[in-house]
Coordinates of C-alpha atoms in Angstrom, one line a residue:
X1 CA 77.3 40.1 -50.8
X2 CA 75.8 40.9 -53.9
X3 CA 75.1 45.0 -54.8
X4 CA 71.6 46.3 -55.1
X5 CA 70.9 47.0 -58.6
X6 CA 67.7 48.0 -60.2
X7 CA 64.9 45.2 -61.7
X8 CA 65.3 44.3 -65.2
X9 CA 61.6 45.3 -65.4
X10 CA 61.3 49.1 -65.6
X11 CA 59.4 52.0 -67.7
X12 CA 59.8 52.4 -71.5
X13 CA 62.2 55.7 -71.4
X14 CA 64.7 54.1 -68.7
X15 CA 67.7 53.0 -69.5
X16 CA 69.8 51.3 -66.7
X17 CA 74.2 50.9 -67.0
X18 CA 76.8 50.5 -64.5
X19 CA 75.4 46.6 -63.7
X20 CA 72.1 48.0 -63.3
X21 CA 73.1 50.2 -60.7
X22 CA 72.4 53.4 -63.0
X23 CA 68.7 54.3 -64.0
X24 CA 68.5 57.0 -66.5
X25 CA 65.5 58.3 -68.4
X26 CA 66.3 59.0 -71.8
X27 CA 63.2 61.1 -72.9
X28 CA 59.7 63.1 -72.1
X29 CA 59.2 62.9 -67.9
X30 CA 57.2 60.2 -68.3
X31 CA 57.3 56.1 -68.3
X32 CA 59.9 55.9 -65.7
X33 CA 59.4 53.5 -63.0
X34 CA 61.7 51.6 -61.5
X35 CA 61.9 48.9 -59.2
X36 CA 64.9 47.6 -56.5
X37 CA 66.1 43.8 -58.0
X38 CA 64.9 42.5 -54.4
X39 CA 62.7 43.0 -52.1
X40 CA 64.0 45.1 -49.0
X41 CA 64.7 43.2 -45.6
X42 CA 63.3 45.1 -42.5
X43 CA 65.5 48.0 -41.7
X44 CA 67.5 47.7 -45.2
X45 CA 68.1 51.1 -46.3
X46 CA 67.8 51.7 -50.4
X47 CA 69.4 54.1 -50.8
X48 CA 70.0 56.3 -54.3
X49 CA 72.3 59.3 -55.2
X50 CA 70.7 62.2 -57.8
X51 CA 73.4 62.3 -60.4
X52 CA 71.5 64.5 -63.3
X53 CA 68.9 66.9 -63.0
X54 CA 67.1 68.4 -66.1
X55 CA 65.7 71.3 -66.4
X56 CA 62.6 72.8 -67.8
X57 CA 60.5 70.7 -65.8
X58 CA 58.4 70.6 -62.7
X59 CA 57.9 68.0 -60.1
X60 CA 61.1 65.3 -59.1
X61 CA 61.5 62.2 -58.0
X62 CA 59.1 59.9 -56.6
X63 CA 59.9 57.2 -54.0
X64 CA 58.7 54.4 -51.9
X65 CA 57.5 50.7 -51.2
X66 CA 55.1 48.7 -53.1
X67 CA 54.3 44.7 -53.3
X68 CA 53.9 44.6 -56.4
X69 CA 55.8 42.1 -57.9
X70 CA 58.1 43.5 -60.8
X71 CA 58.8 40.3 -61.8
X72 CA 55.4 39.3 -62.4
X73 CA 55.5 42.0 -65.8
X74 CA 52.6 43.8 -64.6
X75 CA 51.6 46.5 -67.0
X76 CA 53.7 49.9 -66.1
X77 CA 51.7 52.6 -65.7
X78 CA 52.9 56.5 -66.7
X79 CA 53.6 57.6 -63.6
X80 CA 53.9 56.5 -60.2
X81 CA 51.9 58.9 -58.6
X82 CA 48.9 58.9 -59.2
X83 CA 49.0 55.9 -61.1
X84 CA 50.8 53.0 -59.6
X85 CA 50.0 54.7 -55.9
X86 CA 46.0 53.7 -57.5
X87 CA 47.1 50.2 -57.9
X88 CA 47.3 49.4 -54.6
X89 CA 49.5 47.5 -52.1
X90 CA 52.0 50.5 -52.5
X91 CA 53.0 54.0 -50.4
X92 CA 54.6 56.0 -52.6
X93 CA 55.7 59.9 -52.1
X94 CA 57.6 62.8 -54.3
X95 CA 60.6 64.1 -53.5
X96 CA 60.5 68.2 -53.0
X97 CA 62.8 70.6 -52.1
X98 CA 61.8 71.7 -48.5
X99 CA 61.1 68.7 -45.8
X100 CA 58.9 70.2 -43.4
X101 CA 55.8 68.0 -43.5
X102 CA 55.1 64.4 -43.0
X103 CA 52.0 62.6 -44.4
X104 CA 50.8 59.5 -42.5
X105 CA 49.8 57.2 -45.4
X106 CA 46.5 56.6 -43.8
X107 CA 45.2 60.5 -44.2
X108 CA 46.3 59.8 -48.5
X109 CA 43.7 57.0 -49.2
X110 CA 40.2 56.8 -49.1
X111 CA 38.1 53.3 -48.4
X112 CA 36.2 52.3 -51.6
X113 CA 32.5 51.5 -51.7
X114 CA 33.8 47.7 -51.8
X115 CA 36.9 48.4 -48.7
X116 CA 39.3 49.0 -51.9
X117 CA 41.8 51.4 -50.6
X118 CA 41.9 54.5 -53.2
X119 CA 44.3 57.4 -53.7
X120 CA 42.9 61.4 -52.8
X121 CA 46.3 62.8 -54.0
X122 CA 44.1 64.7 -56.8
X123 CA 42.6 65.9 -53.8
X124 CA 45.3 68.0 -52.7
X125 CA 45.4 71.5 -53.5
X126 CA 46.4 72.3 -56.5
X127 CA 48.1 68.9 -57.6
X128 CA 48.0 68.7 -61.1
X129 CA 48.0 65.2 -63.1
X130 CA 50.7 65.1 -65.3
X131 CA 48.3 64.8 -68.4
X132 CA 46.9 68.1 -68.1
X133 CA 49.4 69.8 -69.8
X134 CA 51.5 70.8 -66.7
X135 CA 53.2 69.7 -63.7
X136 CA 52.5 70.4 -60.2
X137 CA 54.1 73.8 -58.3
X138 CA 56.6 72.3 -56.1
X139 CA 55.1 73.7 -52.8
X140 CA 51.9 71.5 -53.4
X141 CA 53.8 68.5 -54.4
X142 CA 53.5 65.6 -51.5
X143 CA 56.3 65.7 -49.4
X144 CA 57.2 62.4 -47.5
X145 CA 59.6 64.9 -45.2
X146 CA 59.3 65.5 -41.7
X147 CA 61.2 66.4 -38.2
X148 CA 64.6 64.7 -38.1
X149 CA 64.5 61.2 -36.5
X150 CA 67.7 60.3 -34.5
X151 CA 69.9 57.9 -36.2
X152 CA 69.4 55.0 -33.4
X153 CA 66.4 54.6 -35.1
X154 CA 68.3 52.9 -38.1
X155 CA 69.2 50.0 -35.9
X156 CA 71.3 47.9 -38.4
X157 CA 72.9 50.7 -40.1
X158 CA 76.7 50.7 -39.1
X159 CA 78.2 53.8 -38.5
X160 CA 79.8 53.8 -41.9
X161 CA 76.9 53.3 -43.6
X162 CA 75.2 56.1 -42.0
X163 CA 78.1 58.7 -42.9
X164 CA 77.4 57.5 -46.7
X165 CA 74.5 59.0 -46.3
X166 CA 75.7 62.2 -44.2
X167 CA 74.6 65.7 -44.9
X168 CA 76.5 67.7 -47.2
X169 CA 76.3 71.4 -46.4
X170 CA 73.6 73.7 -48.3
X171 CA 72.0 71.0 -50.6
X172 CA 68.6 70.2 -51.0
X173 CA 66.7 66.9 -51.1
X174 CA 66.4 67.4 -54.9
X175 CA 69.8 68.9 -55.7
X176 CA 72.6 66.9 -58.0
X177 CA 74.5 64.9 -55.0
X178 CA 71.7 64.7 -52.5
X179 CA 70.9 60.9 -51.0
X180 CA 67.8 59.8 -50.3
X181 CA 66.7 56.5 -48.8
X182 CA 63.8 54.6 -48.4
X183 CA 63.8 51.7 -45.6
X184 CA 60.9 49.9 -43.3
X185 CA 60.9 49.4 -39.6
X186 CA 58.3 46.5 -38.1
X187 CA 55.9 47.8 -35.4
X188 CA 54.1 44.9 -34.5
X189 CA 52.1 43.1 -37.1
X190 CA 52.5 46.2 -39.6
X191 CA 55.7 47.9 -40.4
X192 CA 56.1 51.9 -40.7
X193 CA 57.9 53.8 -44.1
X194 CA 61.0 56.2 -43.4
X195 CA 62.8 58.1 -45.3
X196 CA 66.6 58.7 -45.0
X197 CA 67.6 62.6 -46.6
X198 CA 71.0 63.2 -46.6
X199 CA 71.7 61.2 -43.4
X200 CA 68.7 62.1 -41.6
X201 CA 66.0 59.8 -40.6
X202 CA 62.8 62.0 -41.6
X203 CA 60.5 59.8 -39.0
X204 CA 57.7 57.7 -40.1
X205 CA 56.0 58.7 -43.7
X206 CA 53.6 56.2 -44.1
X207 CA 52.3 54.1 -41.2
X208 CA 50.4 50.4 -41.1
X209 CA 51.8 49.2 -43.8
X210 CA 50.8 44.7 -44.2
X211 CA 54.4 43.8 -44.6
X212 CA 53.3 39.9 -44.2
X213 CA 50.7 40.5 -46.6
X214 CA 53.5 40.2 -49.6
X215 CA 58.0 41.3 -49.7
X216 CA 58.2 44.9 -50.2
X217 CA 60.0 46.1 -53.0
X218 CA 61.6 49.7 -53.3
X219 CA 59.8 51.5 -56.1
X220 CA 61.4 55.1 -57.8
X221 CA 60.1 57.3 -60.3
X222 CA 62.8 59.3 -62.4
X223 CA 60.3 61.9 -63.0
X224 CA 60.9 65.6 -63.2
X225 CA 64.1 67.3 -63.1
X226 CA 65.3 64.1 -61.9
X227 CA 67.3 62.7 -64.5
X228 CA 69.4 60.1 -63.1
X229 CA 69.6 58.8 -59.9
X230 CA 72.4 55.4 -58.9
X231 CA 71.9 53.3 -56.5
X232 CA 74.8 53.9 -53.3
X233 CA 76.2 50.3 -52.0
X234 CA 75.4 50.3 -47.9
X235 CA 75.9 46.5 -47.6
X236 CA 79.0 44.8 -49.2
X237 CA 82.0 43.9 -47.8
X238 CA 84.3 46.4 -46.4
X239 CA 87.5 46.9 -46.6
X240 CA 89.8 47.2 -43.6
X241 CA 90.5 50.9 -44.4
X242 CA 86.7 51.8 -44.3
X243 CA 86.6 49.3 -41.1
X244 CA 88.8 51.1 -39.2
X245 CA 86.6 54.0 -40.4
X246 CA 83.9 52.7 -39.3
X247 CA 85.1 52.3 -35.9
X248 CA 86.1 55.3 -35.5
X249 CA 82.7 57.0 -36.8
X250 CA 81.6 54.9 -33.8
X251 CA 83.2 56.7 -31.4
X252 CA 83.6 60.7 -32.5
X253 CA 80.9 62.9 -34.0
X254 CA 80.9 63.9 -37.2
X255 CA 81.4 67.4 -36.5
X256 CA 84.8 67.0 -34.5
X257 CA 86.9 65.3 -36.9
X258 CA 87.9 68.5 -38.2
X259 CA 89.7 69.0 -34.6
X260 CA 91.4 65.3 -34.5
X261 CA 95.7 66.0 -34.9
X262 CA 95.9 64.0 -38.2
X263 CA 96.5 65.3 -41.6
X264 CA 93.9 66.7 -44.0
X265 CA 94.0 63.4 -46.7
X266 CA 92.8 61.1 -43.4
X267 CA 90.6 63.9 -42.3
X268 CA 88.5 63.8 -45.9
X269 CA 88.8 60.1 -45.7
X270 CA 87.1 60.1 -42.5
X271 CA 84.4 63.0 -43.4
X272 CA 83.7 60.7 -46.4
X273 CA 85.0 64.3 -49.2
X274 CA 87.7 61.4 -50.4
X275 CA 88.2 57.5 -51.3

């Protein structure tokens, strides 16, 4: 199987290396959208790794779903939120450092005068645009966080996979190593927007989302501190030695490997601190 990269379409200050796997913005905080290469299956987890963090800036990554097409060249706005979110046919969230709230997509756009579907994030208290000369106060910034889902709700994620996205002790959402994932689940005729932080499924974000209307792209914004972000490979082929991880994951928690009688190298391998 393939791995996910990034689109070749992206925002004027990104640069993307390592196969396209590597999105980097070279300049200002601005101008940095960026698109998954394919459109995400149901339950596919994207899922991206902060690498660089700058500082002297407020506000950090954004992250989510839209239909737009990057391969249609659509014009690239500034920013994704407000901007592309204003667009349309897209649920899009920042990234802040607590994950205590969840905002149900519904409650963050308004119906139009002609059933358009607007953004209110200007709305929220104290959320700056970009453009006025300063960023927002991370406190105000939208979170897409909320209570820890159980990880049976990620129902084609191997055991394996979901340790590649474990929690590493003390780190925050928007910390240098911290992994955060963006995935859809279908409810029906409409699908529903998790996140993934750190290995824990944050619940439903954004709710009734058309998912037959148009394929679903995942959309980030290296905005912010948020420097450079790459994207972590859940889906190719594994090798026996992570296989026989992987069925091991599938029968121990986590948090009693430390106890197993094997020595430490396995003990890392398994607790994912090795290759």
């Amino acid at each position: 199987m393939p791995p996910t990269r990034f689109h070749p379409y992206y925002g004027k200050n990104i640069i993307l290396c390592d196969d396209n796997t590597v999105a980097f913005r070279k300049a200002s905080f601005a101008h940095a959208i960026t698109f998954s290469e394919k459109p995400l299956l149901p339950g596919e987890i994207f899922l991206l790794e902060i690498e660089k963090n700058e500082r002297g800036w407020s506000g950090h990554m954004r992250l989510g779903l839209t239909q737009l097409d990057p391969s249609s060249r659509f014009p690239l706005p500034q920013y994704a939120l407000p901007d592309l979110a204003n667009m349309g046919h897209s649920w899009i969230f920042a990234v802040t450092k607590s994950h205590n709230n969840v905002y149900d997509y519904e409650d963050l756009v308004d119906v139009g005068p002609s059933g358009e579907r607007r953004s209110i994030l200007r709305a929220l208290p104290r959320l700056q645009d970009p453009r006025s000369g300063y960023e927002e106060d991370d406190d105000d910034l939208l979170s897409a966080m909320g209570p820890s889902g159980s990880a049976s709700s990620v129902v084609t994620t191997s055991a394996a996979q979901l340790e590649a996205m474990s929690s590493r002790v003390g780190i925050l959402p928007t910390d240098v190593g911290s992994r955060i994932g963006v995935m859809y689940i279908r409810n029906g005729d409409l699908a529903e927007m998790h996140f993934i932080i750190n290995g824990d499924d944050q619940g439903p974000c954004a709710t009734g989302i058309p998912y037959q209307n148009g394929p679903l792209y995942a959309v980030v914004d290296v905005y912010g501190t948020t420097k450079q972000v790459h994207i972590v490979q859940l889906y190719g082929v594994a090798t026996l030695q992570s296989a026989c991880r992987d069925a091991i994951l599938q029968h121990i928690a986590k948090t009693a490997v430390s106890s197993l009688p094997l020595p430490r190298k396995l003990k890392e391998y398994l607790m994912y601190q090795s290759l």
